[in-house]
Amino acid sequence: MKAIFSFLVVSAFSLSLFANDHAPAGVDAETSLRWLQNGNSRFTGAKLRSDGQSQGDVHRLSTGQKPHAIVLSCSDSRVPPEVVFDQKLGEIFVVRTAGEALGDNAIGSIEYAVEHLGSKLLVVMGHTSCGAVKAAHSTLNGSSLGTPALDGLVKDIQPRISQFKDKKPSKNFETESWANTEGVAKDLVTRSEMIRKKVESGDLRIVSSLYDLESGHVAFKTEPTLQMRIPASVDEPKKADKKAHDEHAHAEHGH
């Protein structure tokens, strides 16, 4: 009887801990977006950070994570978000699927980061010459890619680019890729009640973006062309010294 009572107490305590696992206070979306823009400017300018990847950082993050942004991007090996945004360990929560295709696993991963990690910015990043978008476009006539899994993948993408059926693709599939990326952002709001409520309450901002394979530049939907460059912000946080390089300081400096 004593053993049973102990088990019930421990179980109740564990459930209580999980129930109170609220998201920590995160970095505001505007600051987070600026950090990503600045990081991409460093990437294209070959001025990458050297901090944020030491054994000290590994140890510091072993007890938890508070990424300032979530990035949903394509699985393409040429578009790793941590590299193109020059972000280091523990700084962004990344979900990758071919063509940013949405499924329960991808949506659930994003919901977890929003609800439990405190991220207030979600960036959906497509890219030019996306193979998944090309495949979805080429099968708009109903043809198969050869396997149920691949057909299911493009089936998610096709409604977002259906307006381009029987039309000549744009250069590097840029227009089609933008349509897919912006469509994914809209679909996340309609397919996830939790994400929709966070957006409506102002606790989450979703931004669409497109990576240019030829230049390395990431354009956001507020930019008219991929050729625009975003200068590093003059108020970008400066590097903190080692003594002040705790978790909070690390989240603010060098982004």
PDB file of N, CA and C in Angstrom, residues 45-109:
ATOM      1  N   GLY A  45      28.244  38.207 -46.789  1.00  0.00           N
ATOM      2  CA  GLY A  45      29.459  39.019 -46.770  1.00  0.00           C
ATOM      3  C   GLY A  45      30.679  38.275 -46.255  1.00  0.00           C
ATOM      4  N   ALA A  46      30.523  36.960 -46.013  1.00  0.00           N
ATOM      5  CA  ALA A  46      31.625  36.119 -45.540  1.00  0.00           C
ATOM      6  C   ALA A  46      32.253  36.664 -44.260  1.00  0.00           C
ATOM      7  N   LYS A  47      31.389  37.112 -43.329  1.00  0.00           N
ATOM      8  CA  LYS A  47      31.854  37.623 -42.042  1.00  0.00           C
ATOM      9  C   LYS A  47      31.131  36.891 -40.919  1.00  0.00           C
ATOM     10  N   LEU A  48      31.306  35.590 -40.888  1.00  0.00           N
ATOM     11  CA  LEU A  48      30.572  34.742 -39.957  1.00  0.00           C
ATOM     12  C   LEU A  48      31.094  34.861 -38.530  1.00  0.00           C
ATOM     13  N   ARG A  49      30.194  34.628 -37.568  1.00  0.00           N
ATOM     14  CA  ARG A  49      30.559  34.642 -36.158  1.00  0.00           C
ATOM     15  C   ARG A  49      31.480  33.470 -35.824  1.00  0.00           C
ATOM     16  N   SER A  50      32.246  33.654 -34.774  1.00  0.00           N
ATOM     17  CA  SER A  50      33.117  32.572 -34.294  1.00  0.00           C
ATOM     18  C   SER A  50      32.695  32.099 -32.905  1.00  0.00           C
ATOM     19  N   ASP A  51      31.708  32.762 -32.314  1.00  0.00           N
ATOM     20  CA  ASP A  51      31.258  32.383 -30.972  1.00  0.00           C
ATOM     21  C   ASP A  51      30.099  31.400 -31.074  1.00  0.00           C
ATOM     22  N   GLY A  52      29.597  30.959 -29.918  1.00  0.00           N
ATOM     23  CA  GLY A  52      28.369  30.175 -29.879  1.00  0.00           C
ATOM     24  C   GLY A  52      28.487  28.710 -30.235  1.00  0.00           C
ATOM     25  N   GLN A  53      29.706  28.186 -30.348  1.00  0.00           N
ATOM     26  CA  GLN A  53      29.858  26.790 -30.736  1.00  0.00           C
ATOM     27  C   GLN A  53      30.994  26.084 -29.989  1.00  0.00           C
ATOM     28  N   SER A  54      31.321  26.617 -28.825  1.00  0.00           N
ATOM     29  CA  SER A  54      32.395  26.034 -28.032  1.00  0.00           C
ATOM     30  C   SER A  54      31.851  24.942 -27.108  1.00  0.00           C
ATOM     31  N   GLN A  55      32.748  24.230 -26.457  1.00  0.00           N
ATOM     32  CA  GLN A  55      32.324  23.230 -25.482  1.00  0.00           C
ATOM     33  C   GLN A  55      31.610  23.888 -24.306  1.00  0.00           C
ATOM     34  N   GLY A  56      31.972  25.131 -24.034  1.00  0.00           N
ATOM     35  CA  GLY A  56      31.268  25.872 -22.994  1.00  0.00           C
ATOM     36  C   GLY A  56      29.813  26.093 -23.365  1.00  0.00           C
ATOM     37  N   ASP A  57      29.569  26.375 -24.647  1.00  0.00           N
ATOM     38  CA  ASP A  57      28.199  26.562 -25.114  1.00  0.00           C
ATOM     39  C   ASP A  57      27.429  25.246 -25.065  1.00  0.00           C
ATOM     40  N   VAL A  58      28.121  24.158 -25.421  1.00  0.00           N
ATOM     41  CA  VAL A  58      27.491  22.836 -25.347  1.00  0.00           C
ATOM     42  C   VAL A  58      27.051  22.554 -23.915  1.00  0.00           C
ATOM     43  N   HIS A  59      27.932  22.812 -22.961  1.00  0.00           N
ATOM     44  CA  HIS A  59      27.630  22.571 -21.554  1.00  0.00           C
ATOM     45  C   HIS A  59      26.501  23.480 -21.080  1.00  0.00           C
ATOM     46  N   ARG A  60      26.555  24.756 -21.453  1.00  0.00           N
ATOM     47  CA  ARG A  60      25.541  25.718 -21.024  1.00  0.00           C
ATOM     48  C   ARG A  60      24.151  25.306 -21.482  1.00  0.00           C
ATOM     49  N   LEU A  61      24.064  24.744 -22.673  1.00  0.00           N
ATOM     50  CA  LEU A  61      22.769  24.384 -23.251  1.00  0.00           C
ATOM     51  C   LEU A  61      22.288  22.992 -22.856  1.00  0.00           C
ATOM     52  N   SER A  62      23.099  22.266 -22.120  1.00  0.00           N
ATOM     53  CA  SER A  62      22.724  20.892 -21.763  1.00  0.00           C
ATOM     54  C   SER A  62      21.511  20.837 -20.843  1.00  0.00           C
ATOM     55  N   THR A  63      21.196  21.945 -20.188  1.00  0.00           N
ATOM     56  CA  THR A  63      20.069  21.962 -19.257  1.00  0.00           C
ATOM     57  C   THR A  63      18.785  22.513 -19.874  1.00  0.00           C
ATOM     58  N   GLY A  64      18.852  22.983 -21.113  1.00  0.00           N
ATOM     59  CA  GLY A  64      17.637  23.496 -21.734  1.00  0.00           C
ATOM     60  C   GLY A  64      17.925  24.397 -22.916  1.00  0.00           C
ATOM     61  N   GLN A  65      16.853  24.777 -23.613  1.00  0.00           N
ATOM     62  CA  GLN A  65      16.990  25.627 -24.788  1.00  0.00           C
ATOM     63  C   GLN A  65      15.886  26.682 -24.816  1.00  0.00           C
ATOM     64  N   LYS A  66      16.227  27.856 -25.352  1.00  0.00           N
ATOM     65  CA  LYS A  66      15.258  28.926 -25.553  1.00  0.00           C
ATOM     66  C   LYS A  66      15.546  29.591 -26.897  1.00  0.00           C
ATOM     67  N   PRO A  67      15.318  28.896 -28.004  1.00  0.00           N
ATOM     68  CA  PRO A  67      15.605  29.469 -29.325  1.00  0.00           C
ATOM     69  C   PRO A  67      14.759  30.706 -29.585  1.00  0.00           C
ATOM     70  N   HIS A  68      15.365  31.724 -30.179  1.00  0.00           N
ATOM     71  CA  HIS A  68      14.624  32.977 -30.377  1.00  0.00           C
ATOM     72  C   HIS A  68      13.708  32.907 -31.590  1.00  0.00           C
ATOM     73  N   ALA A  69      13.884  31.914 -32.474  1.00  0.00           N
ATOM     74  CA  ALA A  69      13.042  31.814 -33.666  1.00  0.00           C
ATOM     75  C   ALA A  69      12.867  30.360 -34.067  1.00  0.00           C
ATOM     76  N   ILE A  70      11.779  30.111 -34.801  1.00  0.00           N
ATOM     77  CA  ILE A  70      11.528  28.819 -35.424  1.00  0.00           C
ATOM     78  C   ILE A  70      11.683  29.024 -36.923  1.00  0.00           C
ATOM     79  N   VAL A  71      12.373  28.117 -37.590  1.00  0.00           N
ATOM     80  CA  VAL A  71      12.507  28.205 -39.041  1.00  0.00           C
ATOM     81  C   VAL A  71      12.016  26.902 -39.659  1.00  0.00           C
ATOM     82  N   LEU A  72      11.007  27.003 -40.497  1.00  0.00           N
ATOM     83  CA  LEU A  72      10.528  25.873 -41.288  1.00  0.00           C
ATOM     84  C   LEU A  72      11.103  26.051 -42.679  1.00  0.00           C
ATOM     85  N   SER A  73      11.959  25.117 -43.092  1.00  0.00           N
ATOM     86  CA  SER A  73      12.613  25.279 -44.385  1.00  0.00           C
ATOM     87  C   SER A  73      12.622  23.977 -45.167  1.00  0.00           C
ATOM     88  N   CYS A  74      13.057  24.077 -46.405  1.00  0.00           N
ATOM     89  CA  CYS A  74      13.194  22.898 -47.256  1.00  0.00           C
ATOM     90  C   CYS A  74      14.365  22.051 -46.771  1.00  0.00           C
ATOM     91  N   SER A  75      14.302  20.763 -47.066  1.00  0.00           N
ATOM     92  CA  SER A  75      15.366  19.839 -46.664  1.00  0.00           C
ATOM     93  C   SER A  75      16.593  19.930 -47.554  1.00  0.00           C
ATOM     94  N   ASP A  76      16.537  20.688 -48.614  1.00  0.00           N
ATOM     95  CA  ASP A  76      17.639  20.809 -49.575  1.00  0.00           C
ATOM     96  C   ASP A  76      18.965  21.051 -48.860  1.00  0.00           C
ATOM     97  N   SER A  77      19.973  20.278 -49.234  1.00  0.00           N
ATOM     98  CA  SER A  77      21.273  20.342 -48.553  1.00  0.00           C
ATOM     99  C   SER A  77      21.977  21.676 -48.729  1.00  0.00           C
ATOM    100  N   ARG A  78      21.523  22.478 -49.684  1.00  0.00           N
ATOM    101  CA  ARG A  78      22.174  23.774 -49.944  1.00  0.00           C
ATOM    102  C   ARG A  78      21.563  24.913 -49.130  1.00  0.00           C
ATOM    103  N   VAL A  79      20.553  24.596 -48.317  1.00  0.00           N
ATOM    104  CA  VAL A  79      19.828  25.652 -47.613  1.00  0.00           C
ATOM    105  C   VAL A  79      19.719  25.366 -46.112  1.00  0.00           C
ATOM    106  N   PRO A  80      20.826  25.153 -45.413  1.00  0.00           N
ATOM    107  CA  PRO A  80      20.740  24.921 -43.961  1.00  0.00           C
ATOM    108  C   PRO A  80      20.512  26.239 -43.215  1.00  0.00           C
ATOM    109  N   PRO A  81      19.393  26.391 -42.521  1.00  0.00           N
ATOM    110  CA  PRO A  81      19.085  27.671 -41.864  1.00  0.00           C
ATOM    111  C   PRO A  81      20.162  28.159 -40.902  1.00  0.00           C
ATOM    112  N   GLU A  82      20.755  27.240 -40.129  1.00  0.00           N
ATOM    113  CA  GLU A  82      21.778  27.668 -39.172  1.00  0.00           C
ATOM    114  C   GLU A  82      22.946  28.347 -39.871  1.00  0.00           C
ATOM    115  N   VAL A  83      23.248  27.920 -41.085  1.00  0.00           N
ATOM    116  CA  VAL A  83      24.374  28.491 -41.826  1.00  0.00           C
ATOM    117  C   VAL A  83      23.978  29.784 -42.518  1.00  0.00           C
ATOM    118  N   VAL A  84      22.868  29.776 -43.263  1.00  0.00           N
ATOM    119  CA  VAL A  84      22.505  30.959 -44.052  1.00  0.00           C
ATOM    120  C   VAL A  84      22.074  32.120 -43.174  1.00  0.00           C
ATOM    121  N   PHE A  85      21.676  31.843 -41.921  1.00  0.00           N
ATOM    122  CA  PHE A  85      21.344  32.910 -40.979  1.00  0.00           C
ATOM    123  C   PHE A  85      22.460  33.117 -39.951  1.00  0.00           C
ATOM    124  N   ASP A  86      23.548  32.389 -40.071  1.00  0.00           N
ATOM    125  CA  ASP A  86      24.690  32.506 -39.156  1.00  0.00           C
ATOM    126  C   ASP A  86      24.242  32.457 -37.699  1.00  0.00           C
ATOM    127  N   GLN A  87      23.509  31.408 -37.360  1.00  0.00           N
ATOM    128  CA  GLN A  87      23.042  31.203 -35.995  1.00  0.00           C
ATOM    129  C   GLN A  87      23.753  29.989 -35.398  1.00  0.00           C
ATOM    130  N   LYS A  88      23.934  30.017 -34.100  1.00  0.00           N
ATOM    131  CA  LYS A  88      24.732  28.985 -33.449  1.00  0.00           C
ATOM    132  C   LYS A  88      23.881  28.082 -32.559  1.00  0.00           C
ATOM    133  N   LEU A  89      24.555  27.284 -31.732  1.00  0.00           N
ATOM    134  CA  LEU A  89      23.870  26.299 -30.903  1.00  0.00           C
ATOM    135  C   LEU A  89      22.774  26.935 -30.057  1.00  0.00           C
ATOM    136  N   GLY A  90      21.584  26.345 -30.104  1.00  0.00           N
ATOM    137  CA  GLY A  90      20.493  26.775 -29.238  1.00  0.00           C
ATOM    138  C   GLY A  90      19.780  28.043 -29.655  1.00  0.00           C
ATOM    139  N   GLU A  91      20.096  28.595 -30.825  1.00  0.00           N
ATOM    140  CA  GLU A  91      19.544  29.903 -31.181  1.00  0.00           C
ATOM    141  C   GLU A  91      18.305  29.840 -32.071  1.00  0.00           C
ATOM    142  N   ILE A  92      18.181  28.819 -32.920  1.00  0.00           N
ATOM    143  CA  ILE A  92      16.968  28.674 -33.717  1.00  0.00           C
ATOM    144  C   ILE A  92      16.506  27.222 -33.690  1.00  0.00           C
ATOM    145  N   PHE A  93      15.190  27.052 -33.712  1.00  0.00           N
ATOM    146  CA  PHE A  93      14.556  25.735 -33.717  1.00  0.00           C
ATOM    147  C   PHE A  93      14.172  25.444 -35.165  1.00  0.00           C
ATOM    148  N   VAL A  94      14.784  24.426 -35.757  1.00  0.00           N
ATOM    149  CA  VAL A  94      14.644  24.189 -37.191  1.00  0.00           C
ATOM    150  C   VAL A  94      13.814  22.946 -37.481  1.00  0.00           C
ATOM    151  N   VAL A  95      12.836  23.105 -38.381  1.00  0.00           N
ATOM    152  CA  VAL A  95      12.034  21.994 -38.891  1.00  0.00           C
ATOM    153  C   VAL A  95      12.214  21.990 -40.402  1.00  0.00           C
ATOM    154  N   ARG A  96      12.612  20.844 -40.971  1.00  0.00           N
ATOM    155  CA  ARG A  96      12.888  20.791 -42.405  1.00  0.00           C
ATOM    156  C   ARG A  96      12.128  19.658 -43.080  1.00  0.00           C
ATOM    157  N   THR A  97      11.449  19.983 -44.152  1.00  0.00           N
ATOM    158  CA  THR A  97      10.793  18.989 -45.002  1.00  0.00           C
ATOM    159  C   THR A  97      10.977  19.436 -46.449  1.00  0.00           C
ATOM    160  N   ALA A  98      10.973  18.506 -47.384  1.00  0.00           N
ATOM    161  CA  ALA A  98      11.110  18.856 -48.799  1.00  0.00           C
ATOM    162  C   ALA A  98       9.966  19.764 -49.206  1.00  0.00           C
ATOM    163  N   GLY A  99      10.296  20.920 -49.765  1.00  0.00           N
ATOM    164  CA  GLY A  99       9.275  21.858 -50.208  1.00  0.00           C
ATOM    165  C   GLY A  99       8.460  22.463 -49.088  1.00  0.00           C
ATOM    166  N   GLU A 100       8.979  22.403 -47.851  1.00  0.00           N
ATOM    167  CA  GLU A 100       8.247  22.875 -46.674  1.00  0.00           C
ATOM    168  C   GLU A 100       6.881  22.202 -46.555  1.00  0.00           C
ATOM    169  N   ALA A 101       6.776  20.976 -47.054  1.00  0.00           N
ATOM    170  CA  ALA A 101       5.505  20.247 -47.006  1.00  0.00           C
ATOM    171  C   ALA A 101       5.062  20.069 -45.561  1.00  0.00           C
ATOM    172  N   LEU A 102       3.762  20.204 -45.349  1.00  0.00           N
ATOM    173  CA  LEU A 102       3.218  20.130 -44.001  1.00  0.00           C
ATOM    174  C   LEU A 102       2.571  18.784 -43.718  1.00  0.00           C
ATOM    175  N   GLY A 103       2.831  18.274 -42.544  1.00  0.00           N
ATOM    176  CA  GLY A 103       2.205  17.062 -42.047  1.00  0.00           C
ATOM    177  C   GLY A 103       2.128  17.182 -40.541  1.00  0.00           C
ATOM    178  N   ASP A 104       1.558  16.186 -39.890  1.00  0.00           N
ATOM    179  CA  ASP A 104       1.423  16.253 -38.434  1.00  0.00           C
ATOM    180  C   ASP A 104       2.769  16.383 -37.724  1.00  0.00           C
ATOM    181  N   ASN A 105       3.786  15.695 -38.239  1.00  0.00           N
ATOM    182  CA  ASN A 105       5.101  15.758 -37.588  1.00  0.00           C
ATOM    183  C   ASN A 105       5.680  17.169 -37.635  1.00  0.00           C
ATOM    184  N   ALA A 106       5.589  17.806 -38.797  1.00  0.00           N
ATOM    185  CA  ALA A 106       6.130  19.158 -38.939  1.00  0.00           C
ATOM    186  C   ALA A 106       5.323  20.156 -38.119  1.00  0.00           C
ATOM    187  N   ILE A 107       3.990  20.088 -38.231  1.00  0.00           N
ATOM    188  CA  ILE A 107       3.140  21.018 -37.497  1.00  0.00           C
ATOM    189  C   ILE A 107       3.293  20.819 -35.990  1.00  0.00           C
ATOM    190  N   GLY A 108       3.332  19.561 -35.557  1.00  0.00           N
ATOM    191  CA  GLY A 108       3.499  19.277 -34.135  1.00  0.00           C
ATOM    192  C   GLY A 108       4.824  19.784 -33.597  1.00  0.00           C
ATOM    193  N   SER A 109       5.873  19.679 -34.390  1.00  0.00           N
ATOM    194  CA  SER A 109       7.187  20.182 -33.963  1.00  0.00           C
ATOM    195  C   SER A 109       7.150  21.689 -33.770  1.00  0.00           C
TER     196      SER A 109
END
